[in-house]
Amino acid sequence: MRLDKLLSALGAASRSGCRDLIRSGRVKINGVPAGSGADRVPSGAEVTLDGQALDTRLTRHVMLNKPAGVLTAREDTRQKTVMDLLPPVYASLECMPVGRLDKDTTGLLILTTDGELAHRLISPQRHVDKVYEAKVEGTLTGEDQAAFAAGVVLSDFTAMPAALQIMGPGLARVTVQEGKYHQVKRMFGARGKPVISLRRLSFGPIELDETLLPGQYRELTEEEAAALYAAAGMTHA
Ligand code: URA
């Protein structure tokens, strides 16, 4: 890949700003000052800017413990988005959320630079399990469980069967495969038990790392990334 393209993808500066950095001798490839933006960066090469090694990986996958009050969006003119919780390099690399959580929903959100991966994971055909912890008004019963298992009838569609595990009178774990707008809230709402709070615990093979405080993130491990690609029916590069 061309050096100027790499540097601007990483958000080091604008394309012309990157050329200036290179011209002023601040960028080295394997210890050798780069000559021009057109220099090729061999894969695995060390690229430094002002002596600091750059993380040149263009593909990244992140898990975020989404806090309440933040939009799942790549950008918004007025409100804080999940991208604001990550270092700017992720936005430069066009990292995108895999599906969306409501503004008040917390917990596991995966973000990736791989658009194909994101697209496949949220495809309704893919049936990826999503597990949520829900606190609801009222007392959950075996009838709610049966209704979830049969597929809750909503005004515009019937939800796919979902597993409801009752953890306490108003506390449950629910496993759904769909991801329609306000899906889980609507399913509980249809049972007359409105959701008080919702937290996602897992997405396919990925479980929320409970050591992450709300608002914190980490990159997926190699094993997690491989499992996610497998869940998407793709081979992990
Ligand atoms: N279902 C909802 O209702 N909200 C979410 O944020 C996720 C699933």
PDB file of C-alpha atoms and ligand atoms in Angstrom:
ATOM      1  CA  MET A   1       0.000   0.000   0.000  1.00  0.00           C
ATOM      2  CA  ARG A   2       1.134   3.571  -0.666  1.00  0.00           C
ATOM      3  CA  LEU A   3       2.522   5.335   2.373  1.00  0.00           C
ATOM      4  CA  ASP A   4       0.384   8.485   1.991  1.00  0.00           C
ATOM      5  CA  LYS A   5      -2.762   6.362   1.678  1.00  0.00           C
ATOM      6  CA  LEU A   6      -1.840   4.355   4.770  1.00  0.00           C
ATOM      7  CA  LEU A   7      -1.078   7.443   6.851  1.00  0.00           C
ATOM      8  CA  SER A   8      -4.271   9.185   5.895  1.00  0.00           C
ATOM      9  CA  ALA A   9      -6.351   6.014   6.504  1.00  0.00           C
ATOM     10  CA  LEU A  10      -4.863   5.976  10.009  1.00  0.00           C
ATOM     11  CA  GLY A  11      -5.848   9.619  10.393  1.00  0.00           C
ATOM     12  CA  ALA A  12      -2.268  10.836  10.855  1.00  0.00           C
ATOM     13  CA  ALA A  13      -3.164  13.915   8.772  1.00  0.00           C
ATOM     14  CA  SER A  14      -4.993  14.817   5.573  1.00  0.00           C
ATOM     15  CA  ARG A  15      -3.569  13.350   2.342  1.00  0.00           C
ATOM     16  CA  SER A  16      -1.615  16.557   1.654  1.00  0.00           C
ATOM     17  CA  GLY A  17      -0.684  16.879   5.345  1.00  0.00           C
ATOM     18  CA  CYS A  18       0.721  13.368   5.163  1.00  0.00           C
ATOM     19  CA  ARG A  19       2.829  14.309   2.164  1.00  0.00           C
ATOM     20  CA  ASP A  20       4.222  17.237   4.203  1.00  0.00           C
ATOM     21  CA  LEU A  21       5.061  14.916   7.092  1.00  0.00           C
ATOM     22  CA  ILE A  22       6.884  12.630   4.687  1.00  0.00           C
ATOM     23  CA  ARG A  23       8.723  15.464   2.936  1.00  0.00           C
ATOM     24  CA  SER A  24       9.968  16.798   6.257  1.00  0.00           C
ATOM     25  CA  GLY A  25      11.574  13.416   7.006  1.00  0.00           C
ATOM     26  CA  ARG A  26       9.368  12.608  10.011  1.00  0.00           C
ATOM     27  CA  VAL A  27       8.159   9.278   8.654  1.00  0.00           C
ATOM     28  CA  LYS A  28      10.366   6.196   8.429  1.00  0.00           C
ATOM     29  CA  ILE A  29       9.735   2.771   6.964  1.00  0.00           C
ATOM     30  CA  ASN A  30      11.843   0.110   8.681  1.00  0.00           C
ATOM     31  CA  GLY A  31      14.108   2.853  10.010  1.00  0.00           C
ATOM     32  CA  VAL A  32      14.672   4.506   6.633  1.00  0.00           C
ATOM     33  CA  PRO A  33      13.239   7.992   6.070  1.00  0.00           C
ATOM     34  CA  ALA A  34      10.467   7.780   3.490  1.00  0.00           C
ATOM     35  CA  GLY A  35      11.133   9.563   0.208  1.00  0.00           C
ATOM     36  CA  SER A  36       7.605  10.259  -0.957  1.00  0.00           C
ATOM     37  CA  GLY A  37       3.954   9.457  -0.375  1.00  0.00           C
ATOM     38  CA  ALA A  38       4.142   7.027  -3.268  1.00  0.00           C
ATOM     39  CA  ASP A  39       6.583   4.782  -1.345  1.00  0.00           C
ATOM     40  CA  ARG A  40       5.174   1.297  -0.887  1.00  0.00           C
ATOM     41  CA  VAL A  41       4.826  -0.032   2.631  1.00  0.00           C
ATOM     42  CA  PRO A  42       5.623  -3.746   2.600  1.00  0.00           C
ATOM     43  CA  SER A  43       3.290  -5.789   4.799  1.00  0.00           C
ATOM     44  CA  GLY A  44       4.693  -6.169   8.294  1.00  0.00           C
ATOM     45  CA  ALA A  45       6.992  -3.147   7.876  1.00  0.00           C
ATOM     46  CA  GLU A  46       7.515  -0.852  10.841  1.00  0.00           C
ATOM     47  CA  VAL A  47       6.327   2.669  10.121  1.00  0.00           C
ATOM     48  CA  THR A  48       7.302   5.406  12.552  1.00  0.00           C
ATOM     49  CA  LEU A  49       6.201   9.005  12.862  1.00  0.00           C
ATOM     50  CA  ASP A  50       8.574  11.159  14.861  1.00  0.00           C
ATOM     51  CA  GLY A  51      10.182   7.953  16.085  1.00  0.00           C
ATOM     52  CA  GLN A  52       6.923   6.467  17.387  1.00  0.00           C
ATOM     53  CA  ALA A  53       5.851   3.166  15.818  1.00  0.00           C
ATOM     54  CA  LEU A  54       2.385   3.376  14.274  1.00  0.00           C
ATOM     55  CA  ASP A  55      -0.185   0.641  14.614  1.00  0.00           C
ATOM     56  CA  THR A  56      -0.698   0.086  10.898  1.00  0.00           C
ATOM     57  CA  ARG A  57      -3.470  -2.524  11.107  1.00  0.00           C
ATOM     58  CA  LEU A  58      -6.316  -1.416   8.885  1.00  0.00           C
ATOM     59  CA  THR A  59      -8.733  -4.071  10.109  1.00  0.00           C
ATOM     60  CA  ARG A  60      -9.904  -3.769  13.694  1.00  0.00           C
ATOM     61  CA  HIS A  61     -12.708  -5.254  15.750  1.00  0.00           C
ATOM     62  CA  VAL A  62     -13.721  -3.743  19.032  1.00  0.00           C
ATOM     63  CA  MET A  63     -16.108  -4.551  21.861  1.00  0.00           C
ATOM     64  CA  LEU A  64     -17.540  -1.594  23.701  1.00  0.00           C
ATOM     65  CA  ASN A  65     -19.461  -1.665  26.947  1.00  0.00           C
ATOM     66  CA  LYS A  66     -21.984   0.892  25.763  1.00  0.00           C
ATOM     67  CA  PRO A  67     -23.199   3.229  28.460  1.00  0.00           C
ATOM     68  CA  ALA A  68     -26.689   4.696  28.488  1.00  0.00           C
ATOM     69  CA  GLY A  69     -27.209   8.080  26.857  1.00  0.00           C
ATOM     70  CA  VAL A  70     -25.022   7.499  23.801  1.00  0.00           C
ATOM     71  CA  LEU A  71     -26.275   6.992  20.243  1.00  0.00           C
ATOM     72  CA  THR A  72     -25.297   3.954  18.209  1.00  0.00           C
ATOM     73  CA  ALA A  73     -24.290   5.866  15.106  1.00  0.00           C
ATOM     74  CA  ARG A  74     -21.144   6.736  13.244  1.00  0.00           C
ATOM     75  CA  GLU A  75     -21.774  10.438  13.684  1.00  0.00           C
ATOM     76  CA  ASP A  76     -24.388  12.869  14.831  1.00  0.00           C
ATOM     77  CA  THR A  77     -24.405  16.618  14.669  1.00  0.00           C
ATOM     78  CA  ARG A  78     -25.784  17.111  18.165  1.00  0.00           C
ATOM     79  CA  GLN A  79     -25.575  13.994  20.270  1.00  0.00           C
ATOM     80  CA  LYS A  80     -22.696  11.951  21.575  1.00  0.00           C
ATOM     81  CA  THR A  81     -22.173   8.726  19.651  1.00  0.00           C
ATOM     82  CA  VAL A  82     -20.382   5.484  20.398  1.00  0.00           C
ATOM     83  CA  MET A  83     -17.581   6.662  18.088  1.00  0.00           C
ATOM     84  CA  ASP A  84     -16.874   9.470  20.560  1.00  0.00           C
ATOM     85  CA  LEU A  85     -15.921   6.792  23.105  1.00  0.00           C
ATOM     86  CA  LEU A  86     -13.136   5.398  20.900  1.00  0.00           C
ATOM     87  CA  PRO A  87      -9.802   6.971  19.909  1.00  0.00           C
ATOM     88  CA  PRO A  88     -10.143   8.872  16.597  1.00  0.00           C
ATOM     89  CA  VAL A  89      -8.171   6.267  14.647  1.00  0.00           C
ATOM     90  CA  TYR A  90     -11.259   4.016  14.665  1.00  0.00           C
ATOM     91  CA  ALA A  91     -13.348   6.683  12.949  1.00  0.00           C
ATOM     92  CA  SER A  92     -10.513   7.278  10.465  1.00  0.00           C
ATOM     93  CA  LEU A  93     -10.533   3.566   9.682  1.00  0.00           C
ATOM     94  CA  GLU A  94     -14.312   3.761   9.179  1.00  0.00           C
ATOM     95  CA  CYS A  95     -15.101   1.439  12.040  1.00  0.00           C
ATOM     96  CA  MET A  96     -18.863   0.872  12.225  1.00  0.00           C
ATOM     97  CA  PRO A  97     -21.237  -0.506  14.835  1.00  0.00           C
ATOM     98  CA  VAL A  98     -22.594  -3.991  14.164  1.00  0.00           C
ATOM     99  CA  GLY A  99     -26.307  -3.336  14.461  1.00  0.00           C
ATOM    100  CA  ARG A 100     -27.611  -0.866  16.957  1.00  0.00           C
ATOM    101  CA  LEU A 101     -28.548  -0.547  20.575  1.00  0.00           C
ATOM    102  CA  ASP A 102     -31.091   2.047  21.670  1.00  0.00           C
ATOM    103  CA  LYS A 103     -29.763   5.171  23.310  1.00  0.00           C
ATOM    104  CA  ASP A 104     -30.775   3.896  26.753  1.00  0.00           C
ATOM    105  CA  THR A 105     -29.635   0.284  26.174  1.00  0.00           C
ATOM    106  CA  THR A 106     -26.283  -0.638  27.663  1.00  0.00           C
ATOM    107  CA  GLY A 107     -23.788  -3.446  27.239  1.00  0.00           C
ATOM    108  CA  LEU A 108     -22.052  -5.229  24.413  1.00  0.00           C
ATOM    109  CA  LEU A 109     -21.661  -3.408  21.142  1.00  0.00           C
ATOM    110  CA  ILE A 110     -19.250  -4.731  18.537  1.00  0.00           C
ATOM    111  CA  LEU A 111     -17.672  -2.343  16.078  1.00  0.00           C
ATOM    112  CA  THR A 112     -15.617  -3.365  13.094  1.00  0.00           C
ATOM    113  CA  THR A 113     -13.816  -1.918  10.114  1.00  0.00           C
ATOM    114  CA  ASP A 114     -14.972  -4.905   8.054  1.00  0.00           C
ATOM    115  CA  GLY A 115     -18.204  -3.839   6.372  1.00  0.00           C
ATOM    116  CA  GLU A 116     -18.896  -7.278   4.942  1.00  0.00           C
ATOM    117  CA  LEU A 117     -18.561  -8.843   8.396  1.00  0.00           C
ATOM    118  CA  ALA A 118     -20.920  -6.276   9.929  1.00  0.00           C
ATOM    119  CA  HIS A 119     -23.423  -6.710   7.132  1.00  0.00           C
ATOM    120  CA  ARG A 120     -23.510 -10.493   7.434  1.00  0.00           C
ATOM    121  CA  LEU A 121     -23.760 -10.498  11.212  1.00  0.00           C
ATOM    122  CA  ILE A 122     -26.894  -8.376  11.176  1.00  0.00           C
ATOM    123  CA  SER A 123     -28.505 -10.139   8.241  1.00  0.00           C
ATOM    124  CA  PRO A 124     -31.846 -11.651   9.352  1.00  0.00           C
ATOM    125  CA  GLN A 125     -30.918 -14.849   7.494  1.00  0.00           C
ATOM    126  CA  ARG A 126     -27.897 -15.346   9.722  1.00  0.00           C
ATOM    127  CA  HIS A 127     -29.849 -15.996  12.989  1.00  0.00           C
ATOM    128  CA  VAL A 128     -27.105 -14.777  15.279  1.00  0.00           C
ATOM    129  CA  ASP A 129     -28.148 -15.110  18.955  1.00  0.00           C
ATOM    130  CA  LYS A 130     -28.220 -11.909  20.969  1.00  0.00           C
ATOM    131  CA  VAL A 131     -28.644 -12.233  24.726  1.00  0.00           C
ATOM    132  CA  TYR A 132     -30.059  -9.372  26.781  1.00  0.00           C
ATOM    133  CA  GLU A 133     -30.646  -8.897  30.459  1.00  0.00           C
ATOM    134  CA  ALA A 134     -33.943  -7.124  30.944  1.00  0.00           C
ATOM    135  CA  LYS A 135     -35.429  -5.536  34.039  1.00  0.00           C
ATOM    136  CA  VAL A 136     -39.137  -5.193  33.571  1.00  0.00           C
ATOM    137  CA  GLU A 137     -42.179  -3.942  35.409  1.00  0.00           C
ATOM    138  CA  GLY A 138     -44.383  -6.634  36.890  1.00  0.00           C
ATOM    139  CA  THR A 139     -43.737 -10.294  37.513  1.00  0.00           C
ATOM    140  CA  LEU A 140     -42.616 -12.624  34.765  1.00  0.00           C
ATOM    141  CA  THR A 141     -44.387 -15.937  34.481  1.00  0.00           C
ATOM    142  CA  GLY A 142     -44.315 -19.225  32.643  1.00  0.00           C
ATOM    143  CA  GLU A 143     -46.954 -17.759  30.335  1.00  0.00           C
ATOM    144  CA  ASP A 144     -44.521 -15.058  29.262  1.00  0.00           C
ATOM    145  CA  GLN A 145     -41.938 -17.757  28.670  1.00  0.00           C
ATOM    146  CA  ALA A 146     -44.377 -19.744  26.539  1.00  0.00           C
ATOM    147  CA  ALA A 147     -45.382 -16.632  24.585  1.00  0.00           C
ATOM    148  CA  PHE A 148     -41.736 -15.806  23.866  1.00  0.00           C
ATOM    149  CA  ALA A 149     -41.091 -19.407  22.804  1.00  0.00           C
ATOM    150  CA  ALA A 150     -44.113 -19.354  20.474  1.00  0.00           C
ATOM    151  CA  GLY A 151     -43.211 -15.945  18.987  1.00  0.00           C
ATOM    152  CA  VAL A 152     -44.720 -12.781  20.472  1.00  0.00           C
ATOM    153  CA  VAL A 153     -47.363 -11.251  18.221  1.00  0.00           C
ATOM    154  CA  LEU A 154     -46.666  -7.564  17.629  1.00  0.00           C
ATOM    155  CA  SER A 155     -48.789  -5.057  15.721  1.00  0.00           C
ATOM    156  CA  ASP A 156     -46.813  -5.373  12.486  1.00  0.00           C
ATOM    157  CA  PHE A 157     -45.125  -8.774  12.719  1.00  0.00           C
ATOM    158  CA  THR A 158     -44.773 -11.888  14.833  1.00  0.00           C
ATOM    159  CA  ALA A 159     -41.406 -12.130  16.477  1.00  0.00           C
ATOM    160  CA  MET A 160     -39.331 -15.224  15.934  1.00  0.00           C
ATOM    161  CA  PRO A 161     -39.315 -17.636  18.877  1.00  0.00           C
ATOM    162  CA  ALA A 162     -37.120 -16.365  21.687  1.00  0.00           C
ATOM    163  CA  ALA A 163     -35.861 -18.004  24.877  1.00  0.00           C
ATOM    164  CA  LEU A 164     -36.890 -16.295  28.094  1.00  0.00           C
ATOM    165  CA  GLN A 165     -34.999 -17.285  31.216  1.00  0.00           C
ATOM    166  CA  ILE A 166     -36.609 -15.875  34.339  1.00  0.00           C
ATOM    167  CA  MET A 167     -33.945 -14.772  36.837  1.00  0.00           C
ATOM    168  CA  GLY A 168     -36.211 -12.991  39.322  1.00  0.00           C
ATOM    169  CA  PRO A 169     -39.745 -11.535  39.471  1.00  0.00           C
ATOM    170  CA  GLY A 170     -38.889  -8.688  37.078  1.00  0.00           C
ATOM    171  CA  LEU A 171     -35.542  -9.873  35.795  1.00  0.00           C
ATOM    172  CA  ALA A 172     -34.864 -12.040  32.765  1.00  0.00           C
ATOM    173  CA  ARG A 173     -32.371 -13.106  30.197  1.00  0.00           C
ATOM    174  CA  VAL A 174     -33.784 -13.193  26.730  1.00  0.00           C
ATOM    175  CA  THR A 175     -32.165 -14.667  23.656  1.00  0.00           C
ATOM    176  CA  VAL A 176     -33.336 -13.303  20.323  1.00  0.00           C
ATOM    177  CA  GLN A 177     -32.125 -13.838  16.802  1.00  0.00           C
ATOM    178  CA  GLU A 178     -33.792 -10.863  15.181  1.00  0.00           C
ATOM    179  CA  GLY A 179     -32.733  -7.275  15.631  1.00  0.00           C
ATOM    180  CA  LYS A 180     -35.736  -5.218  14.624  1.00  0.00           C
ATOM    181  CA  TYR A 181     -36.256  -1.716  15.964  1.00  0.00           C
ATOM    182  CA  HIS A 182     -37.023  -1.825  19.722  1.00  0.00           C
ATOM    183  CA  GLN A 183     -37.535  -5.546  19.347  1.00  0.00           C
ATOM    184  CA  VAL A 184     -36.984  -6.697  22.910  1.00  0.00           C
ATOM    185  CA  LYS A 185     -38.778  -3.727  24.440  1.00  0.00           C
ATOM    186  CA  ARG A 186     -41.726  -4.343  22.166  1.00  0.00           C
ATOM    187  CA  MET A 187     -41.844  -8.038  23.013  1.00  0.00           C
ATOM    188  CA  PHE A 188     -42.009  -7.348  26.755  1.00  0.00           C
ATOM    189  CA  GLY A 189     -44.373  -4.427  26.134  1.00  0.00           C
ATOM    190  CA  ALA A 190     -46.746  -6.765  24.304  1.00  0.00           C
ATOM    191  CA  ARG A 191     -46.807  -8.925  27.462  1.00  0.00           C
ATOM    192  CA  GLY A 192     -47.772  -5.867  29.532  1.00  0.00           C
ATOM    193  CA  LYS A 193     -44.358  -5.790  31.224  1.00  0.00           C
ATOM    194  CA  PRO A 194     -42.549  -2.696  29.988  1.00  0.00           C
ATOM    195  CA  VAL A 195     -38.772  -2.765  30.057  1.00  0.00           C
ATOM    196  CA  ILE A 196     -37.125  -0.645  32.733  1.00  0.00           C
ATOM    197  CA  SER A 197     -33.589  -1.336  31.549  1.00  0.00           C
ATOM    198  CA  LEU A 198     -31.909  -3.452  28.935  1.00  0.00           C
ATOM    199  CA  ARG A 199     -28.305  -4.613  28.755  1.00  0.00           C
ATOM    200  CA  ARG A 200     -26.792  -6.794  26.041  1.00  0.00           C
ATOM    201  CA  LEU A 201     -24.643  -9.588  27.406  1.00  0.00           C
ATOM    202  CA  SER A 202     -23.594 -11.336  24.233  1.00  0.00           C
ATOM    203  CA  PHE A 203     -23.681 -11.203  20.471  1.00  0.00           C
ATOM    204  CA  GLY A 204     -23.171 -14.535  18.714  1.00  0.00           C
ATOM    205  CA  PRO A 205     -20.014 -16.080  20.172  1.00  0.00           C
ATOM    206  CA  ILE A 206     -18.846 -12.835  21.800  1.00  0.00           C
ATOM    207  CA  GLU A 207     -19.596 -12.199  25.464  1.00  0.00           C
ATOM    208  CA  LEU A 208     -19.328  -8.823  27.108  1.00  0.00           C
ATOM    209  CA  ASP A 209     -16.054  -8.602  28.987  1.00  0.00           C
ATOM    210  CA  GLU A 210     -17.348  -7.736  32.436  1.00  0.00           C
ATOM    211  CA  THR A 211     -14.045  -6.081  33.348  1.00  0.00           C
ATOM    212  CA  LEU A 212     -14.952  -3.252  30.973  1.00  0.00           C
ATOM    213  CA  LEU A 213     -16.663  -0.429  32.794  1.00  0.00           C
ATOM    214  CA  PRO A 214     -19.481   1.362  30.957  1.00  0.00           C
ATOM    215  CA  GLY A 215     -17.853   3.456  28.241  1.00  0.00           C
ATOM    216  CA  GLN A 216     -14.713   1.305  28.069  1.00  0.00           C
ATOM    217  CA  TYR A 217     -13.679  -0.756  25.059  1.00  0.00           C
ATOM    218  CA  ARG A 218     -11.085  -3.272  24.013  1.00  0.00           C
ATOM    219  CA  GLU A 219     -10.131  -4.949  20.758  1.00  0.00           C
ATOM    220  CA  LEU A 220     -11.349  -8.489  20.219  1.00  0.00           C
ATOM    221  CA  THR A 221      -8.766 -11.192  20.774  1.00  0.00           C
ATOM    222  CA  GLU A 222      -7.688 -13.270  17.781  1.00  0.00           C
ATOM    223  CA  GLU A 223      -9.887 -16.122  19.037  1.00  0.00           C
ATOM    224  CA  GLU A 224     -12.900 -13.861  19.420  1.00  0.00           C
ATOM    225  CA  ALA A 225     -12.378 -12.367  15.961  1.00  0.00           C
ATOM    226  CA  ALA A 226     -12.071 -15.850  14.431  1.00  0.00           C
ATOM    227  CA  ALA A 227     -15.290 -16.945  16.182  1.00  0.00           C
ATOM    228  CA  LEU A 228     -17.088 -13.841  14.920  1.00  0.00           C
ATOM    229  CA  TYR A 229     -15.989 -14.482  11.323  1.00  0.00           C
ATOM    230  CA  ALA A 230     -17.133 -18.085  11.685  1.00  0.00           C
ATOM    231  CA  ALA A 231     -20.539 -16.882  12.949  1.00  0.00           C
ATOM    232  CA  ALA A 232     -20.743 -14.714   9.832  1.00  0.00           C
ATOM    233  CA  GLY A 233     -19.838 -17.664   7.591  1.00  0.00           C
ATOM    234  CA  MET A 234     -16.587 -16.014   6.565  1.00  0.00           C
ATOM    235  CA  THR A 235     -12.993 -17.119   6.835  1.00  0.00           C
ATOM    236  CA  HIS A 236     -10.878 -15.007   9.126  1.00  0.00           C
ATOM    237  CA  ALA A 237      -8.044 -13.441   7.147  1.00  0.00           C
TER     238      ALA A 237
HETATM  239  N1  URA B   1     -34.108  -4.500  21.596  1.00  0.00           N
HETATM  240  C1  URA B   1     -34.502  -3.291  22.025  1.00  0.00           C
HETATM  241  O1  URA B   1     -35.677  -3.064  22.247  1.00  0.00           O
HETATM  242  N2  URA B   1     -33.579  -2.347  22.180  1.00  0.00           N
HETATM  243  C2  URA B   1     -32.255  -2.532  21.970  1.00  0.00           C
HETATM  244  O2  URA B   1     -31.451  -1.624  22.154  1.00  0.00           O
HETATM  245  C3  URA B   1     -31.852  -3.808  21.530  1.00  0.00           C
HETATM  246  C4  URA B   1     -32.792  -4.779  21.349  1.00  0.00           C
END
